[in-house]
Coordinates of C-alpha atoms and ligand atoms in Angstrom, one line a residue:
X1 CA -95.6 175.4 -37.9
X2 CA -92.2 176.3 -39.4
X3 CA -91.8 179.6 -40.5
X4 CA -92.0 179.8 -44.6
X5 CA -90.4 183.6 -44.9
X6 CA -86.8 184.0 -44.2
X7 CA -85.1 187.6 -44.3
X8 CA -81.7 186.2 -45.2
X9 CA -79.4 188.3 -47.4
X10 CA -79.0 185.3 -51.0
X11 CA -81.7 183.1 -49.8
X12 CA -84.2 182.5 -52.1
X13 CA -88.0 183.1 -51.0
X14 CA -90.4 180.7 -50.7
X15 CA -92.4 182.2 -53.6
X16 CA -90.8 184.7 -55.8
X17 CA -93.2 187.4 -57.1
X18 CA -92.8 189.8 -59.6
X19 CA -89.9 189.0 -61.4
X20 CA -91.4 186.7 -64.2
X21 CA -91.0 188.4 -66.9
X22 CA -87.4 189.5 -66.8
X23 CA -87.2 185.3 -65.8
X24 CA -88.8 184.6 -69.2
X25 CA -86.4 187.2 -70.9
X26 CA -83.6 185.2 -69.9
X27 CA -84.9 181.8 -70.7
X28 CA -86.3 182.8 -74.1
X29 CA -82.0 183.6 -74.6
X30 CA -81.0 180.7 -74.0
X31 CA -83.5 179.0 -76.2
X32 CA -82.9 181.8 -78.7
X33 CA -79.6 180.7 -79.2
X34 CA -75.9 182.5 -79.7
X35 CA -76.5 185.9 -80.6
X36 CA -79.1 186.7 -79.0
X37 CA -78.7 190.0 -76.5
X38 CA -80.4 188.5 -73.6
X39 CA -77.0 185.9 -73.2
X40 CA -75.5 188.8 -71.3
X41 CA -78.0 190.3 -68.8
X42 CA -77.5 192.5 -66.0
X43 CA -79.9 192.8 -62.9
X44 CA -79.2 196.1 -61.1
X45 CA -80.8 197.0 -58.2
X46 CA -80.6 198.8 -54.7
X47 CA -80.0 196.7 -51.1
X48 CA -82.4 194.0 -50.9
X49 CA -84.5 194.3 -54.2
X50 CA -83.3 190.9 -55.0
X51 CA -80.4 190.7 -57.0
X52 CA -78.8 187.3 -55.7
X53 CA -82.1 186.0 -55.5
X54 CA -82.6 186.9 -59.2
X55 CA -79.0 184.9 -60.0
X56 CA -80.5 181.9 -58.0
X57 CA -83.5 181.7 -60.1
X58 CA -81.7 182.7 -63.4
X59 CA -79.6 179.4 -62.5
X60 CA -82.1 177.4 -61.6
X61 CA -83.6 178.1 -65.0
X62 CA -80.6 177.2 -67.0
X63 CA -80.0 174.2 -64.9
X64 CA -83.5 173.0 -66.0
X65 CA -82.4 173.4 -69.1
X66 CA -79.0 171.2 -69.0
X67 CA -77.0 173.9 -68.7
X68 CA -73.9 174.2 -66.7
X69 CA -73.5 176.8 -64.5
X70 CA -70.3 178.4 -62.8
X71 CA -71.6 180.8 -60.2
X72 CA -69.5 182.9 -58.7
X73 CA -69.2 186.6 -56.5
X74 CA -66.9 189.4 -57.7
X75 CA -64.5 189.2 -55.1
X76 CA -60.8 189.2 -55.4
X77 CA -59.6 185.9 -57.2
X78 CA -63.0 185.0 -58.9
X79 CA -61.3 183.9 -62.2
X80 CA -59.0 181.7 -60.7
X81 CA -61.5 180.3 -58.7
X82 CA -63.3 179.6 -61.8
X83 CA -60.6 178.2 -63.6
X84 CA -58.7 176.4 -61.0
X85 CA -62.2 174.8 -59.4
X86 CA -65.5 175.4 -60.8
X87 CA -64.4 174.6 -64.4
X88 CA -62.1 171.6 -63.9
X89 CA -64.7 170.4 -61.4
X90 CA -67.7 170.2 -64.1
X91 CA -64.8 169.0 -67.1
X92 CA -64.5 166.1 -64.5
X93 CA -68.1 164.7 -65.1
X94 CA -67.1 164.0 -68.6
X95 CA -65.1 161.6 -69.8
X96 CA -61.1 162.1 -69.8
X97 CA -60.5 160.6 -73.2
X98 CA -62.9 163.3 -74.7
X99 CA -62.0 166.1 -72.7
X100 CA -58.4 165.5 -73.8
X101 CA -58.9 165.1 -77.2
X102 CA -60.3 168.5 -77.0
X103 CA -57.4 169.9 -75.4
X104 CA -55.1 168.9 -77.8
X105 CA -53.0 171.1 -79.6
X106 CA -54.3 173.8 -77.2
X107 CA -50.7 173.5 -75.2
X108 CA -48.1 171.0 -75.8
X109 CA -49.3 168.3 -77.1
X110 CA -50.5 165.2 -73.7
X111 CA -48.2 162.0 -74.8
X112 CA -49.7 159.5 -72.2
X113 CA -50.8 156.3 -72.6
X114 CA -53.5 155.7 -70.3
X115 CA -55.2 158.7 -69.8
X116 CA -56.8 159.5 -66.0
X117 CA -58.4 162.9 -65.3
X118 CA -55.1 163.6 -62.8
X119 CA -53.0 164.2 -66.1
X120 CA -55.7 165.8 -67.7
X121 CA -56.7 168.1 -65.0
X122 CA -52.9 169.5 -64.8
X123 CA -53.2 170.3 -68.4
X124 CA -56.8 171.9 -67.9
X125 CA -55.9 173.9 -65.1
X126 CA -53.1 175.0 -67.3
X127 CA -55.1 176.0 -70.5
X128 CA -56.9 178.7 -68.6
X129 CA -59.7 180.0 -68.7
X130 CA -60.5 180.8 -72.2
X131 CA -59.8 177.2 -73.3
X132 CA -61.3 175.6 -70.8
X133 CA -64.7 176.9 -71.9
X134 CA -63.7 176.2 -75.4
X135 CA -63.5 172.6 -74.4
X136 CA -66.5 172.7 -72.0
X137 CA -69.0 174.6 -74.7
X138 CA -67.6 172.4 -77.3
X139 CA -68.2 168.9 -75.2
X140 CA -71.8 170.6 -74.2
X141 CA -73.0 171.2 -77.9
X142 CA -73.0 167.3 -78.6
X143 CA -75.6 167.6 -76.1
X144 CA -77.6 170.8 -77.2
X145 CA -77.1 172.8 -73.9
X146 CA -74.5 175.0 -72.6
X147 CA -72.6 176.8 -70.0
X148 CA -74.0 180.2 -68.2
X149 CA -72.0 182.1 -65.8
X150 CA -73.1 183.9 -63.1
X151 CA -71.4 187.0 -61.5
X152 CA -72.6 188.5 -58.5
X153 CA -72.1 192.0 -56.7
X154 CA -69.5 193.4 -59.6
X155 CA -67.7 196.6 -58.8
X156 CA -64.9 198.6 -60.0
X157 CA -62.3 197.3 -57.4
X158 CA -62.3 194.1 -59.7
X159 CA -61.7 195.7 -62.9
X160 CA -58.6 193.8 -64.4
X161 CA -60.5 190.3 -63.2
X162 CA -64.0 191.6 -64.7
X163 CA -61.9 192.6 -68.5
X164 CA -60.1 189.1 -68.3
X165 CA -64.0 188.0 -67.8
X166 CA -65.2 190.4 -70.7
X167 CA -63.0 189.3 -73.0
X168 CA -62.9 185.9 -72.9
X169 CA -66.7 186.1 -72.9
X170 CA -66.8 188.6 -75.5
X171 CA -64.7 186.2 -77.5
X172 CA -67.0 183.3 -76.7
X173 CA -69.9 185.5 -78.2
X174 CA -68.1 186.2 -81.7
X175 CA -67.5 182.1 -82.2
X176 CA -71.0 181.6 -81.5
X177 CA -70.6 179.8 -78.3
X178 CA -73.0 178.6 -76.4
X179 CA -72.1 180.4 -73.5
X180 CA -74.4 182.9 -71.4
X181 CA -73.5 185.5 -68.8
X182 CA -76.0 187.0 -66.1
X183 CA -74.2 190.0 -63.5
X184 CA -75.4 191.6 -60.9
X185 CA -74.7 194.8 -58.7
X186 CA -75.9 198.2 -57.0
X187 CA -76.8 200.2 -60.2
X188 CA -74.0 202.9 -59.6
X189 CA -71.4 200.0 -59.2
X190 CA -72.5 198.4 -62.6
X191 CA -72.7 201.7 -64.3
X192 CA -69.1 202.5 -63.0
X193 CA -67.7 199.2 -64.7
X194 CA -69.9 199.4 -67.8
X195 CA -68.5 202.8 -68.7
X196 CA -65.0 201.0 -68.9
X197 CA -64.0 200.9 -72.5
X198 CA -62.9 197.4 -72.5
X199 CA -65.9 195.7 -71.3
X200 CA -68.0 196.7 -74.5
X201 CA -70.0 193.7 -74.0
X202 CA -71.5 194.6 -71.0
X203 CA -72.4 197.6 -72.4
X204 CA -74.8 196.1 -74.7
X205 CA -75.7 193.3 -72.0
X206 CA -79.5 193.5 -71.1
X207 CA -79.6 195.5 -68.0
X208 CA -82.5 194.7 -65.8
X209 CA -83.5 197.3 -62.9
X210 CA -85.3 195.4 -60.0
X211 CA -87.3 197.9 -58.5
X212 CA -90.3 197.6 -56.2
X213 CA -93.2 194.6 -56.6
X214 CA -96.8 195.6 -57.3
X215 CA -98.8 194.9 -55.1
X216 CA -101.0 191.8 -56.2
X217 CA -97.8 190.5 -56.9
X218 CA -96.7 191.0 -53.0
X219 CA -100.4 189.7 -52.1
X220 CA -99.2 186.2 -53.6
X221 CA -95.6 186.4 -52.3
X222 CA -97.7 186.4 -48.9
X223 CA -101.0 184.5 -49.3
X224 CA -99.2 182.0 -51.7
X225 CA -96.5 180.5 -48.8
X226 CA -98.8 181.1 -45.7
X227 CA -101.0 178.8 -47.4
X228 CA -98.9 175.9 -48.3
X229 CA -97.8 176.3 -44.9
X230 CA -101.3 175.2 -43.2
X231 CA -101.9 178.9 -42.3
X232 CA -104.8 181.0 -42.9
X233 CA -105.0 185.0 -43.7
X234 CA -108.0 187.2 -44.3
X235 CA -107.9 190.0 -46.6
X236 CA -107.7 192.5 -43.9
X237 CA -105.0 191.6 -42.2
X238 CA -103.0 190.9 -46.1
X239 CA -103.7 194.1 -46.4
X240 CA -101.8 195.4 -43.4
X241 CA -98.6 193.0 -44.4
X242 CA -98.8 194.3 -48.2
X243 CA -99.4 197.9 -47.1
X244 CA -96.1 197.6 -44.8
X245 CA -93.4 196.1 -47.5
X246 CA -93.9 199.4 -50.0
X247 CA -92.9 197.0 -52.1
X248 CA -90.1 196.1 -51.2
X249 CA -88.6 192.4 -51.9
X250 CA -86.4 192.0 -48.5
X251 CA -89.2 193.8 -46.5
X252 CA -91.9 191.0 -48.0
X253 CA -89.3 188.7 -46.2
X254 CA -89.3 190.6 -43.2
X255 CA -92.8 191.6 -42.7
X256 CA -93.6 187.7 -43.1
X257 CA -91.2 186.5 -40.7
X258 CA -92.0 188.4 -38.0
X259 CA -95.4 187.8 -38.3
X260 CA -95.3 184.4 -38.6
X261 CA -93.5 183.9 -35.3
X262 CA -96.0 185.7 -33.2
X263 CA -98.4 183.2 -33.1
X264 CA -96.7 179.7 -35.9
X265 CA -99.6 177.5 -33.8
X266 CA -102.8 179.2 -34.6
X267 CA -104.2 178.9 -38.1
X268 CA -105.5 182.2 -38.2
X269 CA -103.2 185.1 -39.2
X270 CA -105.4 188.4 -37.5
X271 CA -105.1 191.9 -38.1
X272 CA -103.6 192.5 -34.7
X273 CA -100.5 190.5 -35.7
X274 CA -100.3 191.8 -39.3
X275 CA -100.1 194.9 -37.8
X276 CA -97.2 193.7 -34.5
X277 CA -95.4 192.2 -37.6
X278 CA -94.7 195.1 -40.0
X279 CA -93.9 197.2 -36.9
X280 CA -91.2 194.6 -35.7
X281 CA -90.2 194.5 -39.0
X282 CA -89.4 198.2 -39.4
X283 CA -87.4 198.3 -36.6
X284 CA -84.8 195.7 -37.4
X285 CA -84.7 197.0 -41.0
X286 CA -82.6 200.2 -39.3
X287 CA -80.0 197.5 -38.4
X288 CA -80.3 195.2 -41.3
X289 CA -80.5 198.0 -44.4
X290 CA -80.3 201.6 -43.3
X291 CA -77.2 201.2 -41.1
X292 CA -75.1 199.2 -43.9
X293 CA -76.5 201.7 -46.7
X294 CA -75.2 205.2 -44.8
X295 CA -71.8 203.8 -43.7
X296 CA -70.3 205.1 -47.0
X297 CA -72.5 208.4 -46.6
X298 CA -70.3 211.6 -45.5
X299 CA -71.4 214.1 -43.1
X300 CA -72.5 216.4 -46.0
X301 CA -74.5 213.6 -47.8
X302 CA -76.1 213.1 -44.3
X303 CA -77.0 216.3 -43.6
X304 CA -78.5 216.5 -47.6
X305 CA -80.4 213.2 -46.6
X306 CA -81.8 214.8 -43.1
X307 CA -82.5 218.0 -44.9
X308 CA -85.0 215.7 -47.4
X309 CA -86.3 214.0 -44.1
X310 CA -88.4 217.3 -43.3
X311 CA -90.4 216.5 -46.3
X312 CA -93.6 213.8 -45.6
X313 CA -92.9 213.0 -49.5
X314 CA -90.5 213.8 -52.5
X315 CA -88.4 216.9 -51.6
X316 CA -88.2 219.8 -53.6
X317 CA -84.2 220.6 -54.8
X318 CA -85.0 224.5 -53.7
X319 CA -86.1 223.4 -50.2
X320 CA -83.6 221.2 -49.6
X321 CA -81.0 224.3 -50.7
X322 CA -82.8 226.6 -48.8
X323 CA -82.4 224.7 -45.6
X324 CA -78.7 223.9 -46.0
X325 CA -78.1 227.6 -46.7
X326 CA -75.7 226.3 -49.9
X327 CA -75.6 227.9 -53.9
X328 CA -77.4 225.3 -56.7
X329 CA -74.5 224.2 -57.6
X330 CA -73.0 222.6 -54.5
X331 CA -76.8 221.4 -53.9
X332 CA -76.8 219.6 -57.6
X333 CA -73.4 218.5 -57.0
X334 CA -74.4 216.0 -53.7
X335 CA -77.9 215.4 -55.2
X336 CA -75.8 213.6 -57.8
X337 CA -73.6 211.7 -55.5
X338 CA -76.8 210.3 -53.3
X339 CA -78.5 209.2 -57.1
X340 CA -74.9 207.4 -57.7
X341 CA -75.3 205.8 -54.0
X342 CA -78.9 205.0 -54.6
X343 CA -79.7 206.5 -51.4
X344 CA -81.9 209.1 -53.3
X345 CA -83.7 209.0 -56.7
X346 CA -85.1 211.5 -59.0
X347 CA -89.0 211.6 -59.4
X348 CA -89.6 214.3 -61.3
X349 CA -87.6 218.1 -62.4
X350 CA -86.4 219.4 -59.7
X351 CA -87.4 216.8 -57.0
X352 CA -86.1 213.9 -54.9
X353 CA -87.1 210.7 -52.9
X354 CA -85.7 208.5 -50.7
X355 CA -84.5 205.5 -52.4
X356 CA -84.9 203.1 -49.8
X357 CA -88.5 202.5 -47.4
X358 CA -88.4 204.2 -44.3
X359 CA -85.1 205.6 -44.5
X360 CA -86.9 208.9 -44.1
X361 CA -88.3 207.6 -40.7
X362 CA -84.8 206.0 -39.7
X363 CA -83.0 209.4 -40.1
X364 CA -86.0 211.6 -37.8
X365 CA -85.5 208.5 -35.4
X366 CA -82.3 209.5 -35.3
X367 CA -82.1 213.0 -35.3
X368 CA -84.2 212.8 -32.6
X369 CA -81.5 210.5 -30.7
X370 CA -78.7 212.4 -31.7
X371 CA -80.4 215.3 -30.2
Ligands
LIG1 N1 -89.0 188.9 -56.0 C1 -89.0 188.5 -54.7 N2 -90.0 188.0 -54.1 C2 -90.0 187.6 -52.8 N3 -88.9 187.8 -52.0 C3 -87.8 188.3 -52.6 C4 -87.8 188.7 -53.9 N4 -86.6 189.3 -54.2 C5 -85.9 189.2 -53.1 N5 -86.6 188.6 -52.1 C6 -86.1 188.4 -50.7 O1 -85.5 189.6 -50.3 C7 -84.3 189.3 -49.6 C8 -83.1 190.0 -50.2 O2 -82.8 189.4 -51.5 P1 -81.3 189.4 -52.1 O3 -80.4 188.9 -51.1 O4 -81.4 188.8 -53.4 O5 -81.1 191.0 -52.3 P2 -79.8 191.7 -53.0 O6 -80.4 192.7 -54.0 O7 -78.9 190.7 -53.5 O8 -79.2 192.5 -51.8 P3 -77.6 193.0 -51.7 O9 -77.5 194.3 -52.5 O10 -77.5 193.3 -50.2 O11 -76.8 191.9 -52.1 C9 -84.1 187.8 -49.5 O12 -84.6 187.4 -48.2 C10 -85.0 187.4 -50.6 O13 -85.6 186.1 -50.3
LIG2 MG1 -77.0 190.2 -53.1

C-alpha cells in the first residue's frame, strides 16, 4: 500500500494536526475584511515545525475563498518575479478591455483600437507592482474576494525587495484594499527584518510561533492517514510513534515513513515496527536537520552546545560556565547568539534547552566520533 507520510521539506502532510486554530485566525481576516490585523500574519518557527506547510494551507484557504494568490520565496528577484509573471499571469484571466480601462491614466494613456492582452500586458508589466494590484484588487472587489500574497523564508539579505514589498502593501492597507499578506521565516530571521524601521507593517503583522504539536493532536496526524490508507495501528504501538516525534511536525513525517515501509503489505502496524521506525527515523534526522542547523554554528557556539549536551535535560547557565572555564559575561553573550539561531531556548531564569529533538543525542554521537 502506498506510503501516506512523506518527510519532504514544503510538502504538505497528509493530515495536518495542530495548526487549526492559527488556520481559523487567518480565515476569520479575510472574512473580517480590510483592517483587520490578521491580513498580515507571520508564522515563525524553527527547521521543520512547518512553516511552508503552514503557507500551503493558508493558500489553500484563501483560494476556497476566491481569492487570488501570488506565492512566492524571498529570494533574490521575488518582486520582479511577481510583477513580471505571477501578476500579469492572473490579470490575463480577466478580460483585456477591463483590465485596461483600469490602467488608464496610470501611465500614458493606451490609444489602440482593438485591444488584445499583448498590448495590455506591455503596459501592465510596465505599471509595476503597486498598480498592478491596484488594478487586480480593484477588478476582484466586483467579485467580493481578493488577492493574498504569500512570502516564504524572509531574511535580511532581501531587505530593499522586502521594503518595496512593505510599502506597497502598507499602502494597500491605508486604501482599504482587499489585499492580505502571510510571511514566513526562522524566528531570528523575522525578528531581524521586523526590527527595520521601514517595514512598520510587519511589525504589527500577527506573528504566529509554530512550536511543537500536542500529542492527541500527533495521535490523529498518525492514526488519521494510516487509516484512510487500509492500515491498522493499536494503541501500543501509536504510542511508540507519538512518543518518538516530541512533537515535532517534520519528525511526525519521518517517524511515519519509515514505519510505513517496513512492512506497506500487512494491515497491522505492531509495536516492533513502531519501535524500528522512530529509530530509523532518528538517524536520518542527523542528516536531514542537525547537520543543516550547525553549518552556521562556530567552534565556540559548538563547544557551548556540547557543554549543554552533558545535561540529560535543561542546562543550567552556571554549569555550562563552569565547564567552559569562561566569566558570565562571555557565557550570556553566546547563550544569546544560540537563542538568535534557535539552536537553544530559554526555559526558565538561568537555564537552557536544546531547541531542536535529539540534537542533544546528535552532538554525544558525535563527540564520541570525533573522539
Ligand atoms: N502541522 C503538521 N502536521 C503534520 N505534518 C507537518 C505539520 N507541519 C509540518 N509537517 C511536515 O513536516 C515537514 C516539514 O514542514 P515544512 O517544510 O513546512 O517545514 P519548515 O518550517 O518550512 O522548514 P524550513 O525551515 O526548513 O523551511 C513536512 O514533511 C511537513 O509535511
Ligand atoms: Mg520551509
Amino acid at each position: 500500500m502506498p506510503n501516506p507520510f512523506h518527510a519532504s521539506f514544503g510538502v504538505s502532510p497528509p493530515l495536518l494536526v495542530g495548526r487549526e486554530s492559527v488556520l481559523e485566525d487567518f480565515v476569520e481576516a479575510l472574512e473580517d475584511g480590510p483592517g483587520s490585523s490578521g491580513r498580515a500574519s507571520l508564522y515563525t518557527g524553527a527547521r521543520g515545525a512547518g512553516k511552508t506547510v503552514m503557507l500551503n494551507a493558508v493558500e489553500d484557504r484563501a483560494r476556497a475563498l476566491g481569492w487570488l494568490v501570488v506565492s512566492e520565496t524571498a529570494t533574490a528577484g521575488f518582486v520582479d518575479r511577481m510583477t513580471q509573471q505571477h501578476l500579469p499571469k492572473l490579470l490575463r484571466e480577466f478580460d483585456p478591455e477591463a483590465v485596461q480601462r483600469r490602467l488608464k491614466g496610470m501611465t500614458a494613456p493606451l490609444n489602440i483600437g482593438r485591444v488584445d492582452w499583448d498590448t495590455v500586458e506591455r503596459h501592465v508589466v510596465q505599471v509595476g507592482l503597486r498598480n498592478q494590484l491596484e488594478v487586480l484588487t480593484d477588478l476582484l472587489s466586483e467579485h467580493g474576494t481578493g488577492v493574498l500574497i504569500t512570502l516564504d523564508e524572509i531574511h535580511q539579505n532581501q531587505l530593499a525587495e522586502l521594503r518595496e514589498i512593505a510599502t506597497t502593501v502598507q499602502h494597500a492597507f491605508r486604501e482599504g484594499r482587499e489585499l492580505a499578506f502571510a510571511g514566513a521565516g526562522l524566528a531570528a530571521s523575522v525578528a531581524d527584518v521586523v526590527n527595520d524601521d521601514v517595514l512598520t507593517f510587519l511589525r504589527r503583522a500577527e506573528r504566529h510561533s509554530l512550536g511543537s504539536v500536542p500529542r492527541t493532536e500527533v495521535e490523529r496526524g498518525f492514526r488519521e492517514p494510516i487509516e484512510a490508507a487500509g492500515r491498522h495501528i493499536g494503541a501500543e504501538a501509536l504510542q511508540i510513534m507519538v512518543d518518538g516525534t516530541n512533537g515535532y511536525p517534520f519528525l511526525l513525517q519521518l517517524v511515519g515513513a519509515q514505519t510505513w515501509r517496513l512492512h506497506p503489505g500487512q494491515e497491522e502496524i505492531t509495536t516492533v515496527d513502531a519501535a524500528e521506525g522512530v529509530a530509523r527515523a532518528r538517524l536520518r534526522l542527523g542528516a536531514l536537520i542537525h547537520e543543516p542547523a550547525l553549518s552556521a554554528a562556530s567552534d565556540i557556539d559548538k563547544r557551548f552546545l556540547l557543554a549543554m549536551a552533558h545535561d540529560d535535560g535543561p542546562s543550567k547557565m552556571a554549569d555550562i560556565q563552569r565547564r567552559l572555564a569562561v566569566d558570565v559575561n562571555y557565557a550570556s553573550q553566546y547563550r544569546l547568539r544560540l537563542i538568535a539561531a534557535e539552536l537553544i531556548y530559554s526555559t526558565r531564569r538561568g537555564y537552557v534547552d536544546f531547541a531542536l529533538p535529539y540534537l542533544r543525542e546528535y552532538l554525544r554521537d558525535q563527540a564520541t566520533t570525533d573522539l
